[in-house]
Amino acid sequence: MCSLFLRCFRGITFLTMLPLLVVLANHAKAQEIQEEFVGSGLTAKTGGYRPLQAEMNLEADVVQVAPKELGNPKYGKIEIDGKEWVFILDEPEEGDSKLFIDTNGDGDLTNDPEVAWMGVKRGGLTVHSGAGKVELADGQVGSIGLYRFDPEDPRRAALKNSLMFYKDYGYQYAMNIDEKEFRTFLAGAPTENTRLPIDRNGDGRISRNYEVVSIGKPFNFTGTTYVISIEGAKLKLAKATEDLPQLPLPPDLRVGKPALKFSATTMDGEKVNFPDDYAGKIVMLDMWATWCAPCIGEIPHMKAAYEAHHDDGFQILGVSFDSEGMEESLKEFLVEKELPWKQIYEGKGWSTTIGNQYDVSGIPFVLLVDGDSGKILATAQNLRGAGLSDLIGKELEKKKQ
């Protein structure tokens, strides 16, 4: 699926939970995992969010006290984990749009914290975004991110009457496993279906293969197999009866680390050795697919950078995540978009060999690599958007020095 504005992600299937009594080795000695509520900023810590949708299809009487001088109000409810908060989105024909949320749930939308809400024009359409607050149990207040697509956007006609939102609050957990501390963050409260992301190697990204723990399922990060259980709303850690092999660490793909070497055959039949074949140059490794909208959105920036800096030593190597039987449509796409750089295609989708080697679970996945040292110069955090060409130019200048 595609995470809005972010990346396309591999689908995840949740298996039926095993009874905890089967997997717990010594339930009586289970240790409670330290928990700390985080009222805002969880999205930045977890690296993404799950968008939720609130329909604006309610009548005005859902509100007891409304702000004065509303021009064109729409009414709806934000629902999170069984709780509800009424909101009003006012979109007058003239003037700025305003959003009000009944943070304390008393039916009065005049005594709540102000909602940050602003619009930005993109391609003739206006996208609004902001942040608000909701009052949770025990007096805790959590932040939520909010956004609204232009109701006149033909590509998103199904969202014409929708307000999008996501949880930006949650919990930080700390646990000691075999004398090593592990931390994790979770948006909202845990449930029996929760999967906990744990950055084992500290590289700032989460591997869905090597750094995710499912509650109730055994895991081995340190040489000993453990299981995390949930009792009420609390998480506990104990040794498991089942012994699993220790999971290897994911590849460390931070700036300054060596890129993983591979050999492959491009779509034109040429053998390529990465990154050795790019001596004297810098090369962008781009893992993408024709069905990935965020990938396609980056093509204009990549073409601009390629045209500006190719003669100075900038190359791109594409790795397609398109599925079996899509070779001809991929070739047509490359011709239509006038993409001159080489492409690797296996027709294996998410099982692409290079993707597995690099532990890729979300695309676009891009790295900028020095062809001489083989070291990573930049990651996706800096290799997106209109500033790409300037960044490539600066890296080439550094290489000349």
Coordinates of C-alpha atoms in Angstrom, one line a residue:
M1 CA 0.0 0.0 0.0
C2 CA 1.1 3.6 -0.4
S3 CA 1.6 5.7 2.7
L4 CA 0.4 9.3 1.9
F5 CA 3.3 11.6 0.8
L6 CA 5.8 8.9 2.0
R7 CA 6.5 5.5 0.4
C8 CA 4.9 2.3 -0.9
F9 CA 5.1 -0.5 1.7
R10 CA 5.1 -4.2 1.5
G11 CA 1.8 -5.7 2.8
I12 CA 1.9 -7.2 6.3
T13 CA -0.2 -10.2 7.3
F14 CA -0.9 -10.7 11.0
L15 CA -1.0 -14.4 12.0
T16 CA -3.3 -15.8 14.6
M17 CA -1.9 -15.3 18.0
L18 CA -0.6 -18.3 19.9
P19 CA -1.9 -18.7 23.4
L20 CA 0.5 -17.0 25.8
L21 CA 0.6 -19.9 28.2
V22 CA 2.2 -22.0 25.4
V23 CA 5.0 -19.5 24.7
L24 CA 5.7 -18.2 28.1
A25 CA 8.6 -20.0 29.9
N26 CA 8.2 -18.6 33.3
H27 CA 5.1 -16.4 33.5
A28 CA 5.5 -15.7 37.2
K29 CA 8.9 -14.1 36.5
A30 CA 7.7 -11.8 33.7
Q31 CA 9.2 -8.4 34.0
E32 CA 7.0 -5.3 33.4
I33 CA 8.4 -3.2 30.5
Q34 CA 9.0 0.5 31.4
E35 CA 6.4 2.7 29.9
E36 CA 6.3 6.5 29.3
F37 CA 3.5 8.4 27.7
V38 CA 4.6 10.7 24.8
G39 CA 2.0 13.4 24.1
S40 CA 3.3 14.4 20.7
G41 CA 6.1 13.8 18.1
L42 CA 5.6 10.0 17.8
T43 CA 5.4 10.2 14.0
A44 CA 8.9 11.5 13.7
K45 CA 10.2 8.8 16.0
T46 CA 8.4 5.9 14.3
G47 CA 9.1 7.2 10.8
G48 CA 5.5 7.1 9.5
Y49 CA 1.9 7.0 10.4
R50 CA -1.3 5.1 9.6
P51 CA -3.8 7.5 8.1
L52 CA -7.4 7.5 9.4
Q53 CA -10.5 9.0 7.9
A54 CA -13.3 11.0 9.4
E55 CA -16.4 11.6 7.3
M56 CA -18.1 15.1 7.6
N57 CA -21.7 13.8 7.3
L58 CA -23.2 14.8 10.7
E59 CA -25.9 17.5 11.5
A60 CA -25.2 20.7 13.4
D61 CA -27.0 19.4 16.5
V62 CA -24.1 17.1 17.2
V63 CA -22.5 20.2 18.7
Q64 CA -23.9 21.9 21.9
V65 CA -22.0 25.1 21.6
A66 CA -20.4 26.2 18.3
P67 CA -18.0 29.1 17.5
K68 CA -19.7 32.2 16.2
E69 CA -19.7 33.5 12.7
L70 CA -19.2 30.2 10.9
G71 CA -19.4 30.5 7.1
N72 CA -19.8 27.0 5.7
P73 CA -19.4 24.5 8.5
K74 CA -19.1 20.7 8.1
Y75 CA -19.5 18.4 11.1
G76 CA -17.9 15.0 11.9
K77 CA -16.3 12.8 14.6
I78 CA -12.7 11.8 15.0
E79 CA -12.7 8.2 16.3
I80 CA -9.6 6.6 17.9
D81 CA -9.6 3.4 19.9
G82 CA -13.3 3.5 20.8
K83 CA -13.3 7.2 21.8
E84 CA -14.9 10.1 19.9
W85 CA -14.3 13.8 19.5
V86 CA -16.6 16.0 17.5
F87 CA -15.1 18.5 15.1
I88 CA -16.2 21.4 12.9
L89 CA -14.4 22.3 9.6
D90 CA -15.4 25.7 8.4
E91 CA -14.7 26.3 4.7
P92 CA -16.2 29.7 3.8
E93 CA -16.3 30.8 0.2
E94 CA -14.2 33.8 1.2
G95 CA -11.5 33.8 3.9
D96 CA -9.5 31.1 5.6
S97 CA -10.6 27.6 6.5
K98 CA -10.7 26.9 10.2
L99 CA -10.9 23.6 12.2
F100 CA -12.3 23.2 15.7
I101 CA -12.0 20.0 17.8
D102 CA -13.9 19.2 21.0
T103 CA -10.7 18.2 22.8
N104 CA -12.3 17.7 26.2
G105 CA -15.5 16.1 24.8
D106 CA -17.9 18.4 26.6
G107 CA -19.9 19.4 23.5
D108 CA -18.6 22.9 23.7
L109 CA -16.2 23.8 20.8
T110 CA -15.4 27.2 22.1
N111 CA -13.3 26.2 25.2
D112 CA -10.7 23.9 23.6
P113 CA -7.1 24.4 22.5
E114 CA -6.7 26.2 19.1
V115 CA -6.1 23.9 16.2
A116 CA -3.1 24.7 14.0
W117 CA -4.5 24.7 10.4
M118 CA -3.2 26.2 7.2
G119 CA -3.4 25.7 3.5
V120 CA -0.7 25.3 0.9
K121 CA -1.4 25.6 -2.9
R122 CA 0.0 22.7 -5.0
G123 CA -0.7 22.6 -8.7
G124 CA -3.7 24.9 -8.5
L125 CA -5.2 22.9 -5.6
T126 CA -5.1 23.7 -1.9
V127 CA -4.1 21.1 0.6
H128 CA -4.7 21.9 4.3
S129 CA -2.8 20.4 7.2
G130 CA -2.3 21.0 10.9
A131 CA -2.3 19.5 14.3
G132 CA -4.8 19.3 17.2
K133 CA -5.3 17.7 20.6
V134 CA -7.6 15.1 22.1
E135 CA -8.1 14.3 25.8
L136 CA -7.4 10.7 26.6
A137 CA -7.9 8.6 29.7
D138 CA -6.4 9.7 33.0
G139 CA -6.3 13.3 31.9
Q140 CA -3.6 12.7 29.3
V141 CA -3.7 14.8 26.2
G142 CA -2.4 13.5 22.9
S143 CA -1.6 15.3 19.6
I144 CA -3.1 14.3 16.3
G145 CA -1.9 15.2 12.8
L146 CA -4.6 16.4 10.4
Y147 CA -4.9 17.1 6.7
R148 CA -7.5 17.7 4.1
F149 CA -7.2 17.3 0.3
D150 CA -8.8 19.9 -1.9
P151 CA -12.5 18.9 -2.3
E152 CA -12.2 19.8 -6.0
D153 CA -9.3 17.4 -6.6
P154 CA -10.6 14.9 -9.2
R155 CA -8.0 12.3 -8.2
R156 CA -9.4 12.2 -4.7
A157 CA -13.1 12.5 -5.3
A158 CA -13.8 9.8 -2.8
L159 CA -12.3 12.0 0.0
K160 CA -14.3 15.1 -0.9
N161 CA -16.2 15.0 2.4
S162 CA -13.3 13.6 4.5
L163 CA -10.9 14.9 7.1
M164 CA -7.7 12.7 7.3
F165 CA -5.9 12.3 10.6
Y166 CA -3.3 10.2 12.4
K167 CA -2.1 9.6 16.0
D168 CA 1.0 11.6 16.9
Y169 CA 1.0 10.5 20.5
G170 CA 1.7 7.1 22.1
Y171 CA 4.2 5.4 24.3
Q172 CA 7.9 4.9 24.7
Y173 CA 9.0 1.5 26.1
A174 CA 12.3 0.5 27.5
M175 CA 13.3 -3.1 28.3
N176 CA 16.5 -4.8 29.4
I177 CA 17.3 -8.0 27.5
D178 CA 20.4 -9.9 28.4
E179 CA 21.9 -6.7 29.9
K180 CA 21.3 -4.7 26.8
E181 CA 18.7 -2.0 26.7
F182 CA 16.2 -1.8 23.9
R183 CA 13.7 1.0 23.2
T184 CA 10.6 1.2 21.1
F185 CA 7.8 3.7 20.3
L186 CA 4.2 2.9 19.7
A187 CA 1.5 5.3 18.4
G188 CA -1.6 4.8 20.7
A189 CA -2.0 2.0 23.2
P190 CA -0.8 -1.6 22.6
T191 CA -3.2 -4.4 21.7
E192 CA -2.8 -8.2 21.1
N193 CA -2.1 -7.5 17.4
T194 CA 0.5 -4.9 18.1
R195 CA 3.9 -5.1 16.3
L196 CA 6.7 -3.2 18.1
P197 CA 9.5 -1.6 16.0
I198 CA 12.9 -1.8 17.7
D199 CA 15.9 -0.1 16.2
R200 CA 18.5 -2.8 17.1
N201 CA 21.5 -1.3 15.3
G202 CA 20.7 2.4 15.9
D203 CA 20.6 3.4 12.2
G204 CA 17.4 5.3 12.5
R205 CA 15.3 3.0 10.3
I206 CA 13.2 -0.1 11.1
S207 CA 13.7 -3.4 9.3
R208 CA 10.5 -5.2 9.0
N209 CA 12.5 -8.4 8.8
Y210 CA 14.9 -8.1 11.7
E211 CA 13.6 -5.3 14.0
V212 CA 9.9 -5.9 14.6
V213 CA 8.4 -7.9 17.5
S214 CA 4.8 -9.2 17.5
I215 CA 3.2 -9.3 20.9
G216 CA 2.7 -13.0 22.0
K217 CA 5.3 -14.3 19.5
P218 CA 8.8 -15.4 20.5
F219 CA 11.9 -13.5 19.2
N220 CA 15.7 -13.8 19.6
F221 CA 17.7 -10.6 19.4
T222 CA 20.5 -11.5 21.8
G223 CA 21.0 -15.3 21.8
T224 CA 18.1 -16.0 24.2
T225 CA 14.4 -16.3 23.1
Y226 CA 11.9 -14.0 24.7
V227 CA 8.2 -13.2 24.4
I228 CA 6.4 -9.9 25.1
S229 CA 2.9 -10.3 26.5
I230 CA 0.2 -7.8 27.3
E231 CA -1.8 -7.7 30.6
G232 CA -4.4 -5.0 30.7
A233 CA -2.6 -2.2 29.0
K234 CA 0.8 -3.1 30.3
L235 CA 3.6 -5.0 28.4
K236 CA 5.6 -7.7 30.1
L237 CA 8.8 -9.5 29.0
A238 CA 9.7 -13.2 29.8
K239 CA 11.8 -16.0 28.5
A240 CA 9.9 -18.3 26.0
T241 CA 9.7 -22.0 26.0
E242 CA 10.6 -22.1 22.3
D243 CA 14.2 -21.6 21.2
L244 CA 14.7 -19.6 18.0
P245 CA 17.9 -18.9 16.2
Q246 CA 19.3 -15.4 16.8
L247 CA 18.1 -12.9 14.2
P248 CA 21.0 -11.3 12.3
L249 CA 21.2 -7.5 12.4
P250 CA 19.9 -5.6 9.3
P251 CA 22.5 -4.1 7.0
D252 CA 23.8 -0.7 8.3
L253 CA 23.1 1.7 5.4
R254 CA 23.9 5.0 7.1
V255 CA 25.9 7.7 5.5
G256 CA 29.6 6.8 5.6
K257 CA 29.0 3.1 5.6
P258 CA 29.9 0.9 2.6
A259 CA 27.1 0.0 0.2
L260 CA 26.5 -3.7 -0.3
K261 CA 28.1 -5.0 -3.4
F262 CA 26.2 -7.0 -6.1
S263 CA 26.4 -8.1 -9.7
A264 CA 23.4 -8.2 -11.9
T265 CA 22.3 -8.0 -15.6
T266 CA 20.5 -4.9 -16.8
M267 CA 17.4 -4.9 -19.1
D268 CA 19.7 -4.3 -22.1
G269 CA 21.8 -7.4 -21.3
E270 CA 24.8 -5.6 -19.8
K271 CA 26.5 -7.0 -16.8
V272 CA 26.9 -4.5 -14.0
N273 CA 29.0 -4.8 -10.8
F274 CA 27.9 -2.3 -8.1
P275 CA 29.5 -0.1 -7.1
D276 CA 32.8 -1.1 -8.7
D277 CA 31.8 -0.2 -12.2
Y278 CA 31.2 3.4 -11.2
A279 CA 34.9 4.3 -10.4
G280 CA 35.5 8.0 -10.7
K281 CA 31.7 8.7 -10.5
I282 CA 28.9 8.9 -8.0
V283 CA 25.8 6.7 -8.5
M284 CA 22.3 6.8 -7.2
L285 CA 20.8 3.3 -6.6
D286 CA 17.1 3.7 -7.1
M287 CA 14.7 0.9 -6.1
W288 CA 11.2 1.7 -7.5
A289 CA 8.2 0.4 -9.4
T290 CA 5.8 1.7 -12.1
W291 CA 2.9 1.2 -9.7
C292 CA 4.5 3.3 -6.9
A293 CA 3.1 6.8 -7.0
P294 CA 5.7 8.3 -4.8
C295 CA 8.4 6.8 -7.0
I296 CA 6.9 8.3 -10.1
G297 CA 6.6 11.6 -8.3
E298 CA 10.4 11.7 -8.0
I299 CA 11.1 11.1 -11.7
P300 CA 11.2 14.8 -12.7
H301 CA 13.7 15.6 -10.0
M302 CA 15.9 12.7 -11.0
K303 CA 15.8 13.6 -14.7
A304 CA 16.7 17.2 -13.9
A305 CA 19.7 16.1 -11.8
Y306 CA 20.8 13.6 -14.4
E307 CA 20.6 16.1 -17.3
A308 CA 22.5 18.7 -15.2
H309 CA 25.3 16.4 -13.9
H310 CA 25.6 13.3 -16.0
D311 CA 28.5 14.6 -18.0
D312 CA 30.3 15.5 -14.8
G313 CA 30.1 12.0 -13.4
F314 CA 26.6 11.4 -12.0
Q315 CA 24.9 8.0 -12.8
I316 CA 21.7 6.4 -11.8
L317 CA 21.0 2.6 -11.6
G318 CA 17.4 1.6 -11.3
V319 CA 16.1 -1.6 -9.7
S320 CA 12.5 -2.4 -10.7
F321 CA 10.1 -4.0 -8.1
D322 CA 7.6 -4.7 -10.9
S323 CA 6.2 -8.2 -10.9
E324 CA 6.5 -11.1 -13.4
G325 CA 5.2 -10.5 -16.9
M326 CA 5.6 -6.7 -16.7
E327 CA 8.8 -6.4 -18.7
E328 CA 7.2 -5.0 -21.9
S329 CA 5.0 -2.5 -20.0
L330 CA 8.1 -1.4 -18.0
K331 CA 10.0 -0.9 -21.3
E332 CA 7.1 1.2 -22.6
F333 CA 7.1 3.2 -19.4
L334 CA 10.8 3.9 -19.7
V335 CA 10.4 5.1 -23.3
E336 CA 7.3 7.3 -22.4
K337 CA 9.1 8.9 -19.5
E338 CA 12.4 9.2 -21.4
L339 CA 14.5 7.6 -18.7
P340 CA 18.0 7.1 -20.1
W341 CA 19.7 5.3 -17.2
K342 CA 20.1 1.5 -16.8
Q343 CA 17.5 -0.6 -15.2
I344 CA 17.6 -4.1 -13.5
Y345 CA 14.4 -6.1 -13.7
E346 CA 13.8 -9.6 -12.4
G347 CA 10.0 -9.7 -12.3
K348 CA 10.0 -10.8 -8.7
G349 CA 8.2 -7.8 -7.1
W350 CA 9.0 -7.5 -3.4
S351 CA 11.2 -10.7 -3.7
T352 CA 13.7 -8.8 -5.9
T353 CA 17.2 -10.2 -5.1
I354 CA 18.8 -6.8 -4.6
G355 CA 15.8 -5.6 -2.6
N356 CA 16.2 -8.6 -0.2
Q357 CA 20.0 -8.0 0.0
Y358 CA 19.3 -4.4 1.1
D359 CA 16.4 -5.4 3.4
V360 CA 14.0 -3.1 1.5
S361 CA 10.5 -3.0 2.8
G362 CA 9.4 0.4 1.4
I363 CA 10.0 2.2 -1.9
P364 CA 11.3 4.5 -3.3
F365 CA 14.5 3.3 -1.6
V366 CA 17.5 5.4 -2.8
L367 CA 21.1 5.7 -1.9
L368 CA 23.9 7.9 -3.3
V369 CA 27.2 6.0 -3.4
D370 CA 30.8 7.0 -4.2
G371 CA 32.0 4.7 -7.0
D372 CA 35.6 4.8 -5.7
S373 CA 35.2 4.2 -2.0
G374 CA 31.9 2.4 -2.2
K375 CA 30.7 4.5 0.7
I376 CA 27.1 5.8 1.1
L377 CA 27.0 9.6 0.5
A378 CA 23.3 10.2 1.1
T379 CA 20.1 8.4 1.8
A380 CA 16.4 8.9 0.9
Q381 CA 16.1 11.6 3.6
N382 CA 18.1 13.9 1.3
L383 CA 17.6 12.4 -2.1
R384 CA 14.1 13.5 -2.8
G385 CA 12.4 16.7 -4.1
A386 CA 13.5 19.7 -6.1
G387 CA 16.8 20.0 -4.2
L388 CA 18.2 16.8 -5.6
S389 CA 20.1 18.4 -8.4
D390 CA 21.8 20.9 -6.0
L391 CA 22.8 18.1 -3.7
I392 CA 24.4 16.1 -6.6
G393 CA 26.3 19.1 -7.7
K394 CA 27.7 19.6 -4.2
E395 CA 28.8 16.0 -3.9
L396 CA 30.5 16.1 -7.3
E397 CA 32.4 19.3 -6.2
K398 CA 33.5 17.5 -3.1
K399 CA 34.8 14.6 -5.2
K400 CA 37.0 16.9 -7.3
Q401 CA 38.7 18.3 -4.2

